[in-house]
PDB file of C-alpha atoms and ligand atoms in Angstrom:
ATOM      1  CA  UNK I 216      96.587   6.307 116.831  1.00  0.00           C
ATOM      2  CA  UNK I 217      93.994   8.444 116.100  1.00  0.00           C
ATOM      3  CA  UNK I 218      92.684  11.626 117.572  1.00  0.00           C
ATOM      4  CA  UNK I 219      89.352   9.036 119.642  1.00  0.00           C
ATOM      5  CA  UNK I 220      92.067   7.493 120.777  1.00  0.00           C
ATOM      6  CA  UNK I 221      92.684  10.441 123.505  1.00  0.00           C
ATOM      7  CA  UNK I 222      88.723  10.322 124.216  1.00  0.00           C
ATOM      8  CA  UNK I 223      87.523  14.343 123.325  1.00  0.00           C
ATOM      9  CA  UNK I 224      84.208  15.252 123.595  1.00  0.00           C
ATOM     10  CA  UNK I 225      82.001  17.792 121.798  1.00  0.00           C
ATOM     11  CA  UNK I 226      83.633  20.766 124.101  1.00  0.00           C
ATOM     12  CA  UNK I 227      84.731  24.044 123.173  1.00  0.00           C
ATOM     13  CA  UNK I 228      88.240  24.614 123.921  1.00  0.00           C
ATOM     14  CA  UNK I 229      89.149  28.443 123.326  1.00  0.00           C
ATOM     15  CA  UNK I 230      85.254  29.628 123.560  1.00  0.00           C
ATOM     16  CA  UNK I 231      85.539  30.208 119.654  1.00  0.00           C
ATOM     17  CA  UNK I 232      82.978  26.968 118.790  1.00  0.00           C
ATOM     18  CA  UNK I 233      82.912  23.194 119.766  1.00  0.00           C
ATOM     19  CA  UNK I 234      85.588  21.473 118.293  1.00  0.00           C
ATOM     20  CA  UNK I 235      84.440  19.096 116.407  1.00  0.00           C
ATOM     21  CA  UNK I 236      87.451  17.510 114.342  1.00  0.00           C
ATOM     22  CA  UNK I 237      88.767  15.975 117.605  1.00  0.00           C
ATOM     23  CA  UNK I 238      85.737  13.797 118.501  1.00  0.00           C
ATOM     24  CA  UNK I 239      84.703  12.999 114.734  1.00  0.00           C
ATOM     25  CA  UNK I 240      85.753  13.500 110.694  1.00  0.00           C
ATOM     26  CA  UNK I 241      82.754  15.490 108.656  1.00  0.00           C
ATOM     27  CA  UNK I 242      82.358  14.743 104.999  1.00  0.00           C
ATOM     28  CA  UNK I 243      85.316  17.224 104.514  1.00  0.00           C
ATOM     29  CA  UNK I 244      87.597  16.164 106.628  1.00  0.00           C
ATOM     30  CA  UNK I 245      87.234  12.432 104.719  1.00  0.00           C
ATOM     31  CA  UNK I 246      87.606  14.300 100.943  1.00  0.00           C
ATOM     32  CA  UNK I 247      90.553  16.278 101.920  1.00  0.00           C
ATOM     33  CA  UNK I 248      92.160  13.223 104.011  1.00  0.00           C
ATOM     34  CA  UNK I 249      91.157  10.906 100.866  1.00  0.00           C
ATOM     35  CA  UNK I 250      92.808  13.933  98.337  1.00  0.00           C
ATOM     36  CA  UNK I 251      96.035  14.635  99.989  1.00  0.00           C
ATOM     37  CA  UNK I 252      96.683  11.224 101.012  1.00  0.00           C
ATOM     38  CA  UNK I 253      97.052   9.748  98.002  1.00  0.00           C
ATOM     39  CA  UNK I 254      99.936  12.599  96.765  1.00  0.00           C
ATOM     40  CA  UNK I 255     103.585  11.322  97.406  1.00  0.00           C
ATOM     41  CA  UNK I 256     104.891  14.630  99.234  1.00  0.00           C
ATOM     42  CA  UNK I 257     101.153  16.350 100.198  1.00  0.00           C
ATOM     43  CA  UNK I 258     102.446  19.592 102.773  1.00  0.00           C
ATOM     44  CA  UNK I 259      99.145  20.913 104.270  1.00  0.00           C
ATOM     45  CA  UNK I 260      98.666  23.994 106.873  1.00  0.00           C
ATOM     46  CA  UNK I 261      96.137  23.461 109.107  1.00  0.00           C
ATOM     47  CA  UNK I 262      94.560  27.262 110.201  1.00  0.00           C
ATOM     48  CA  UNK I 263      92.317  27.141 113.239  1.00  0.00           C
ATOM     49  CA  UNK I 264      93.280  23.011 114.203  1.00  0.00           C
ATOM     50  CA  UNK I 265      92.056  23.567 117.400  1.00  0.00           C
ATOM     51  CA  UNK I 266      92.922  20.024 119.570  1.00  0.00           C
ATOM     52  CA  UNK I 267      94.674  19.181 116.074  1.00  0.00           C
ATOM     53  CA  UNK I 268      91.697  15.845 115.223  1.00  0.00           C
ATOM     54  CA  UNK I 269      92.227  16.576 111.842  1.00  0.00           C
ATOM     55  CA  UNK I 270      95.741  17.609 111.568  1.00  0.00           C
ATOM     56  CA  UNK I 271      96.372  13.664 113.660  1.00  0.00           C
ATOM     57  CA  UNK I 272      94.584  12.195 110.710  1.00  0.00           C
ATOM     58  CA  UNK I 273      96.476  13.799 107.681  1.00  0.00           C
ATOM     59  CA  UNK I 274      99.792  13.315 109.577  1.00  0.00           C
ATOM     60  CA  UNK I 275      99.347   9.555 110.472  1.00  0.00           C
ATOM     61  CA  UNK I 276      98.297   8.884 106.705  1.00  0.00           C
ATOM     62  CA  UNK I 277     101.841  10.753 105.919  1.00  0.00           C
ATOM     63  CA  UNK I 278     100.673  13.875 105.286  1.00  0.00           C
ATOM     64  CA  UNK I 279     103.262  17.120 106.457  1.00  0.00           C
ATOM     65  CA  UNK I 280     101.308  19.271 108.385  1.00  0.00           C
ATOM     66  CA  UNK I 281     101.874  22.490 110.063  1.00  0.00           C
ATOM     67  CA  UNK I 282      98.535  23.281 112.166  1.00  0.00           C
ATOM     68  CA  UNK I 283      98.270  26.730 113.733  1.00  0.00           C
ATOM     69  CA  UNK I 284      95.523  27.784 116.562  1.00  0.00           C
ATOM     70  CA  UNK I 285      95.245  30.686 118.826  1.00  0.00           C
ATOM     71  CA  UNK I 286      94.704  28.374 121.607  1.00  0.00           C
ATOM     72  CA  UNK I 287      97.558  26.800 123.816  1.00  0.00           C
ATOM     73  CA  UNK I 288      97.318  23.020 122.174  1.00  0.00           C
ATOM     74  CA  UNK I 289     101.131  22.464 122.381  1.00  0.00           C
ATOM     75  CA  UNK I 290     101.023  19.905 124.944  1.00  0.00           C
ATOM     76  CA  UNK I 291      98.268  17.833 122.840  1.00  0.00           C
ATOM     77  CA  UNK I 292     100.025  17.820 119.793  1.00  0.00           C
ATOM     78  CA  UNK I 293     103.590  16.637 121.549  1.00  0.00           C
ATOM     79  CA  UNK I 294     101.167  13.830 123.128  1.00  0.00           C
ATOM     80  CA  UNK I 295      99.890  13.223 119.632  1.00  0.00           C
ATOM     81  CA  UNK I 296     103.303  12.786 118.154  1.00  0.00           C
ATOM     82  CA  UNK I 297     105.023  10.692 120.528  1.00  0.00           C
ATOM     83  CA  UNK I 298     102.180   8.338 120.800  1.00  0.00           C
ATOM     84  CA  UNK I 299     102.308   7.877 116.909  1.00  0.00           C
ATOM     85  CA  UNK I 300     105.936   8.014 116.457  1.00  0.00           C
ATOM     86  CA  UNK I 301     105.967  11.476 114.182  1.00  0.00           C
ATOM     87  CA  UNK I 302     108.437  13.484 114.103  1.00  0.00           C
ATOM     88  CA  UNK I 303     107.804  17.739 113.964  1.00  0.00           C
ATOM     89  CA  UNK I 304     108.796  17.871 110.479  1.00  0.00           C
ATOM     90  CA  UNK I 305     105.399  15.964 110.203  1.00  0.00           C
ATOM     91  CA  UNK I 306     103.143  17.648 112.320  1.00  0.00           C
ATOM     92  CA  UNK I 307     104.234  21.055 113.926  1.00  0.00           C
ATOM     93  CA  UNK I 308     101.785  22.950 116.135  1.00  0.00           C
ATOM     94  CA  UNK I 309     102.273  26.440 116.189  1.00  0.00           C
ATOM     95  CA  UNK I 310     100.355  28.905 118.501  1.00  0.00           C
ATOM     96  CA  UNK I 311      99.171  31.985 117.080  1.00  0.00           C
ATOM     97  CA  UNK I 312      96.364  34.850 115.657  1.00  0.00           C
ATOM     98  CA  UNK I 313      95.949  33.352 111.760  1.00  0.00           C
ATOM     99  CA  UNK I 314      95.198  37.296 111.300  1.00  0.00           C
ATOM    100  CA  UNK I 315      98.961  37.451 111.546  1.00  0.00           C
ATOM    101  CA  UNK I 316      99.747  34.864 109.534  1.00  0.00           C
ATOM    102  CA  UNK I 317     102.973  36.111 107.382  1.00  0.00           C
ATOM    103  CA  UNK I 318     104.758  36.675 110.433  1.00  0.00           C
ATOM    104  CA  UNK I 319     103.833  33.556 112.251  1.00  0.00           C
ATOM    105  CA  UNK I 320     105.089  31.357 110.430  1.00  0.00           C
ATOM    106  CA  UNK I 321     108.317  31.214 108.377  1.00  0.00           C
ATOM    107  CA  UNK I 322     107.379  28.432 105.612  1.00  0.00           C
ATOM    108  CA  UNK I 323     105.696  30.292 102.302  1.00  0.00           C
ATOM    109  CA  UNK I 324     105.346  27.133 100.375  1.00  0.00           C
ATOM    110  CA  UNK I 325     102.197  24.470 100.929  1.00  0.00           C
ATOM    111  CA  UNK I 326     100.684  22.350  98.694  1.00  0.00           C
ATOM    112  CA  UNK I 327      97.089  22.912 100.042  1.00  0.00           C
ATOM    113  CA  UNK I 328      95.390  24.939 102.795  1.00  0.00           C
ATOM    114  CA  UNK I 329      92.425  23.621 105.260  1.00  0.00           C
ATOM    115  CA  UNK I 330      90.678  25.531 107.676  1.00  0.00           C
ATOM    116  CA  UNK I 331      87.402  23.839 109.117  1.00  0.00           C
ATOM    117  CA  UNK I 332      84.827  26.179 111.133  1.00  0.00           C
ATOM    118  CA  UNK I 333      87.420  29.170 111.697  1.00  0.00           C
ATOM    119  CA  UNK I 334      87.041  31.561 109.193  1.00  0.00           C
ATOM    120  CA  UNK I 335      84.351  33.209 110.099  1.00  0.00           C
ATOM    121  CA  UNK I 336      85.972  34.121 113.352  1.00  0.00           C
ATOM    122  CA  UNK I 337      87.604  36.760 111.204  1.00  0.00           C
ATOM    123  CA  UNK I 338      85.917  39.728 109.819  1.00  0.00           C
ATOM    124  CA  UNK I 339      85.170  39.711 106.272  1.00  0.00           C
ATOM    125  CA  UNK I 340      88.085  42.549 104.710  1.00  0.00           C
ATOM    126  CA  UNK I 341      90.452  40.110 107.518  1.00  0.00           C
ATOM    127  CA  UNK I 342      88.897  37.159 105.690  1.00  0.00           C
ATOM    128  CA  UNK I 343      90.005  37.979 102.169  1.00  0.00           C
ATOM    129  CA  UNK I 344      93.040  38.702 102.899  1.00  0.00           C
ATOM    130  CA  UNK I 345      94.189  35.656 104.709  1.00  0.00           C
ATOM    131  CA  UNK I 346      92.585  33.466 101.607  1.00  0.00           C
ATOM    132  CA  UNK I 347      94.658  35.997  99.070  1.00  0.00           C
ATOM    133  CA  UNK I 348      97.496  35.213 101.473  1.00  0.00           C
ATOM    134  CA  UNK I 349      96.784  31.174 101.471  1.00  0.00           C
ATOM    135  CA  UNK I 350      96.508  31.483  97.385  1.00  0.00           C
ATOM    136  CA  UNK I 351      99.904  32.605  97.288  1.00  0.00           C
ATOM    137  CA  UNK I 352     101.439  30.401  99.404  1.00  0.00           C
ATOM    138  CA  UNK I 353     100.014  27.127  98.076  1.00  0.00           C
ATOM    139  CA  UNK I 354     100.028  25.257  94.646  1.00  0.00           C
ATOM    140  CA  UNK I 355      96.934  23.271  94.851  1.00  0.00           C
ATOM    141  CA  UNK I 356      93.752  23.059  96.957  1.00  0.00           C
ATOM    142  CA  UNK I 357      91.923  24.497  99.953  1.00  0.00           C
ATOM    143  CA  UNK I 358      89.302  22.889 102.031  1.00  0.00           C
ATOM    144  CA  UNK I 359      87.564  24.985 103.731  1.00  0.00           C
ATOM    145  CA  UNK I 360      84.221  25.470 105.614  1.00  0.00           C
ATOM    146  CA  UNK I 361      82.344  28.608 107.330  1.00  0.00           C
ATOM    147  CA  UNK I 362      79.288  28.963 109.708  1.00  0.00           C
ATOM    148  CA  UNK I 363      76.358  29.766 107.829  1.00  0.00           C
ATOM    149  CA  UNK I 364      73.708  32.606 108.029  1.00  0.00           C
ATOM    150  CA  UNK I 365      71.005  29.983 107.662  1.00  0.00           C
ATOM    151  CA  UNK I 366      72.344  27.637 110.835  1.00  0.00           C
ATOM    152  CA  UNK I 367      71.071  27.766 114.465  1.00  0.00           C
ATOM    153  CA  UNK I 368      74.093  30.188 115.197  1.00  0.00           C
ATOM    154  CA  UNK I 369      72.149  32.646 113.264  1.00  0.00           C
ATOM    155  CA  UNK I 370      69.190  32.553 115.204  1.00  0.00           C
ATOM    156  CA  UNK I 371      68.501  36.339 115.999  1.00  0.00           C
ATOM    157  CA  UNK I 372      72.020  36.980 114.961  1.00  0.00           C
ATOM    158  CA  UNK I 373      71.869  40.499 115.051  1.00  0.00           C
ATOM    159  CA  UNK I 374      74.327  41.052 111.414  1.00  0.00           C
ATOM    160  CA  UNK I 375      71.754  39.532 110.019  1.00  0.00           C
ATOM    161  CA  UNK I 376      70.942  43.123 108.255  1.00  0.00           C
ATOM    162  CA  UNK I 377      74.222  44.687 108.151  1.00  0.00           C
ATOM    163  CA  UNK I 378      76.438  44.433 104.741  1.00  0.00           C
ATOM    164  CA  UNK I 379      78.786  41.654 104.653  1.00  0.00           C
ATOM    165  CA  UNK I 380      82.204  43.891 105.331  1.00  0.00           C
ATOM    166  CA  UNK I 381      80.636  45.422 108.565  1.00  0.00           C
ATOM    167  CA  UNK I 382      79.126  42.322 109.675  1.00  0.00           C
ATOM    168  CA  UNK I 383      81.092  41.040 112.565  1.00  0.00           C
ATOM    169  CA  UNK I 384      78.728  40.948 115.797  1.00  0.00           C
ATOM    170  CA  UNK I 385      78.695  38.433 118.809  1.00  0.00           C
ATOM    171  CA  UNK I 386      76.030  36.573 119.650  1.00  0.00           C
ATOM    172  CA  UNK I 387      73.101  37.235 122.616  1.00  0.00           C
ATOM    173  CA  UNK I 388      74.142  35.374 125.939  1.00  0.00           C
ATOM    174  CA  UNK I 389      71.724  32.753 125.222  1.00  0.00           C
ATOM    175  CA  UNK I 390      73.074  31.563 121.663  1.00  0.00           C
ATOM    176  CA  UNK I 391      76.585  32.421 123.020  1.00  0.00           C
ATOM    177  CA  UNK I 392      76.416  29.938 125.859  1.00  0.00           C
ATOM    178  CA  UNK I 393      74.455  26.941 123.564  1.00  0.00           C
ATOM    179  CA  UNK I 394      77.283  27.180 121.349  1.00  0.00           C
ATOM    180  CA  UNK I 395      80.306  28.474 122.981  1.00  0.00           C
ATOM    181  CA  UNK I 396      80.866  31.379 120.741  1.00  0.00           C
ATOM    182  CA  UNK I 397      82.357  34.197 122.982  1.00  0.00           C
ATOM    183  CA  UNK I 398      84.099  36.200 120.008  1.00  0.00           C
ATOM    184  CA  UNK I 399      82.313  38.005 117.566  1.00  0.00           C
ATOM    185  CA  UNK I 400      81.046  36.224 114.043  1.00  0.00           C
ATOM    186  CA  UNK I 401      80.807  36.873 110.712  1.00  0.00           C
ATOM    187  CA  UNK I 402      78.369  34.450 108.974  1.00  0.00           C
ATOM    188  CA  UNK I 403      77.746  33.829 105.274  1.00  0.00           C
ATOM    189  CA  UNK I 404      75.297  33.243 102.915  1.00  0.00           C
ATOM    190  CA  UNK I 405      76.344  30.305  99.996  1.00  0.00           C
ATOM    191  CA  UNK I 406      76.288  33.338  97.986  1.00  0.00           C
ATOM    192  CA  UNK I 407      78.830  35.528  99.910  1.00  0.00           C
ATOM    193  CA  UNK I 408      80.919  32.631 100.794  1.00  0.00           C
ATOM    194  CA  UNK I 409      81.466  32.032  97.029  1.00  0.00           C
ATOM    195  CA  UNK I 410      81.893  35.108  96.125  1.00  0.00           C
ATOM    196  CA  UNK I 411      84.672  35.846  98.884  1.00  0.00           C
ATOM    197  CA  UNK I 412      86.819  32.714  97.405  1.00  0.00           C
ATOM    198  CA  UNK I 413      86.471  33.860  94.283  1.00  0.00           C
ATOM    199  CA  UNK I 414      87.539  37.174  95.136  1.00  0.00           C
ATOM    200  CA  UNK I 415      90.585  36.053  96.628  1.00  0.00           C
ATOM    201  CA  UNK I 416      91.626  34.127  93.653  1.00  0.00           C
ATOM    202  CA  UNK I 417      90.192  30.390  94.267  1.00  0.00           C
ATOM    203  CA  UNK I 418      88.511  28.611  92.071  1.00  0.00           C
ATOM    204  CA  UNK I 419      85.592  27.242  93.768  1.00  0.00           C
ATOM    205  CA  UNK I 420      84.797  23.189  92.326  1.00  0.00           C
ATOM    206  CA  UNK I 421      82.507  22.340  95.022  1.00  0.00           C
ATOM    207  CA  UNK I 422      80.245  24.259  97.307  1.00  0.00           C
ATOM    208  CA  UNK I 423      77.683  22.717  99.091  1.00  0.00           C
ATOM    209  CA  UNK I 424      75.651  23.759 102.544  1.00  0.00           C
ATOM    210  CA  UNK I 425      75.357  20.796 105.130  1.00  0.00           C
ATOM    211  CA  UNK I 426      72.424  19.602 107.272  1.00  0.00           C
ATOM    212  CA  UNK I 427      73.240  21.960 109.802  1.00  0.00           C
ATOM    213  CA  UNK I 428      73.283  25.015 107.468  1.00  0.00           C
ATOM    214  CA  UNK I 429      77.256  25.682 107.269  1.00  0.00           C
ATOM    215  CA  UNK I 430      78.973  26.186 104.252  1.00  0.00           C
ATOM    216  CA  UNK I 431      82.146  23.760 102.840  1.00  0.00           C
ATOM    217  CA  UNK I 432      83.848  23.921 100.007  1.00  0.00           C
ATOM    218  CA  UNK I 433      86.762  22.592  98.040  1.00  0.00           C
ATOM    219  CA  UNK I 434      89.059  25.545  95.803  1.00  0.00           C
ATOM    220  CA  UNK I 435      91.937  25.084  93.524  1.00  0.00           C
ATOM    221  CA  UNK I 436      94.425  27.067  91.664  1.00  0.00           C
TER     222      UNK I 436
HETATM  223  C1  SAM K 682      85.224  25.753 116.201  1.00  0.00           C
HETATM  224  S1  SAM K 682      86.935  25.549 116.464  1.00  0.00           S
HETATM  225  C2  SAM K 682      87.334  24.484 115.075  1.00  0.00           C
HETATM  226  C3  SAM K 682      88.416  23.488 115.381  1.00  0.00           C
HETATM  227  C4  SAM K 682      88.605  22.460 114.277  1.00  0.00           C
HETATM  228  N1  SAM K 682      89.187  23.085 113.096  1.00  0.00           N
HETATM  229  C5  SAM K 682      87.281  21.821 113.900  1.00  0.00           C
HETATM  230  O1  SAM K 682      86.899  21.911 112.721  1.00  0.00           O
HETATM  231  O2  SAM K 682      86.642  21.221 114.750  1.00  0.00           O
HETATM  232  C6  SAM K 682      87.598  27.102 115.899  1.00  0.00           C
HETATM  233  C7  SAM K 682      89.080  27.200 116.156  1.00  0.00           C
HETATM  234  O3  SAM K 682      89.578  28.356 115.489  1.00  0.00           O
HETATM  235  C8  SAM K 682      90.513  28.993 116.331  1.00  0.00           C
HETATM  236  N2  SAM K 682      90.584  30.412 115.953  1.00  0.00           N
HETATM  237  C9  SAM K 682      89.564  31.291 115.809  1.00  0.00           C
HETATM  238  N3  SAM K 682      90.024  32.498 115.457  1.00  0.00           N
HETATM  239  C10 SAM K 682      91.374  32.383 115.390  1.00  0.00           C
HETATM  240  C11 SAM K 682      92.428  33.286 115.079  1.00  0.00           C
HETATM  241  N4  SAM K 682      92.178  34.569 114.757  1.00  0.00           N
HETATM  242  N5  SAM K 682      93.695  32.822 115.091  1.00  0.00           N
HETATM  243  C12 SAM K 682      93.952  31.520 115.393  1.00  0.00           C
HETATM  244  N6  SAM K 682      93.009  30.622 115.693  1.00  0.00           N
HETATM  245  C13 SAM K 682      91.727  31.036 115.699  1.00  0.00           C
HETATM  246  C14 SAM K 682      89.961  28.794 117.728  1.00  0.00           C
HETATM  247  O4  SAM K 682      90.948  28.945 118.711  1.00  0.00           O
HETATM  248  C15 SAM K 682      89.399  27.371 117.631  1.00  0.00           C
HETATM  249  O5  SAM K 682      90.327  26.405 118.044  1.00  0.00           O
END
């Protein structure tokens, strides 16, 4: 089964972005699946899964995944695991603010972290201290990606000027609508985006900006 299967479209589910994992898999979606698939006992959280399209994926190729959203997916992901015969120890959905993280969840022990097109829903102090957070509780690598400064979402984006820690402003009611943003955004340069994993402890291998000016990257211990 796999997360087509259930027919998504580009829609935004929480008004915090279009999901995109559910209708499709990016390039990082395919390197992380490709990475953690191939370890015997791979045990990934999933922050931000929104409908859970990428936390199907890593599950069905035997992945143990525990995917966390502030949205109400709970129904979709028991849907998801009955239809593909998975058990929770496999892929858990739990409902929550990833700002909260520590007392969210009770596991402290992952082998890698990925978080597609949620972080910069957080401001950037909340952001560093969620990845110090995700550094701790992991052993190997984070996948990771960030809206950037130079895509369409920062079209008059109005933190544009401000500096990066008090830089967390909502969109006008045009580029909210186009794009379903409704919360406010913090949005990185390559530069900032680097500089915040690094701050937190990652070590940044790959870091690359894609065609529509976001940010992805792929850490390690
Ligand atoms: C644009 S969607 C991305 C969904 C999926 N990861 C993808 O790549 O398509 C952003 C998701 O982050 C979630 N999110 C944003 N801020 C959050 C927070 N503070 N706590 C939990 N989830 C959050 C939203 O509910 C939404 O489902």
């Amino acid at each position: 089964m796999t997360a087509s299967d259930k027919s998504f479209s580009y829609e935004s589910f929480t008004g915090r972005g279009i999901d995109v994992a559910s209708v499709r898999a990016d390039d990082l979606d395919k390197l992380s699946l490709e990475y953690f698939s191939k370890k015997n006992t791979a045990k990934v959280l999933d922050l931000g899964c929104g409908a859970g399209g990428q936390a199907l994926r890593m599950a069905v190729a035997g992945v143990c995944v525990l995917a966390v959203d502030a949205g109400d997916f709970k129904d979709i992901f028991e849907n998801y695991r009955t239809k593909a015969s998975l058990f929770s120890d496999k892929l858990a959905f739990v409902r929550g603010d990833i700002r909260n993280l520590p007392d969210l969840i009770v596991e402290r022990e992952f082998s890698d972290i990925y978080m597609q097109r949620t972080l910069h829903y957080l401001t950037y102090i909340q952001a560093l201290e969620l990845l110090k957070y995700l550094y701790k509780v992991s052993t190997d690598r984070l996948y990771i990606s960030v809206s950037g400064m130079a895509s369409d979402i920062g079209n008059d984006y109005l933190g544009r000027t401000l500096s990066i820690e008090s830089r967390f402003v909502s969109l006008d009611a045009k580029n909210a609508e186009t794009f379903q943003i409704f919360e406010p955004v913090c949005l990185y340069s390559q530069a900032e985006f680097v500089s915040l994993l690094e701050l937190a402890g990652w070590r940044v291998l790959r870091c690359w900006q894609s065609a529509f000016g976001n940010h992805k990257a792929i850490c390690s211990h």
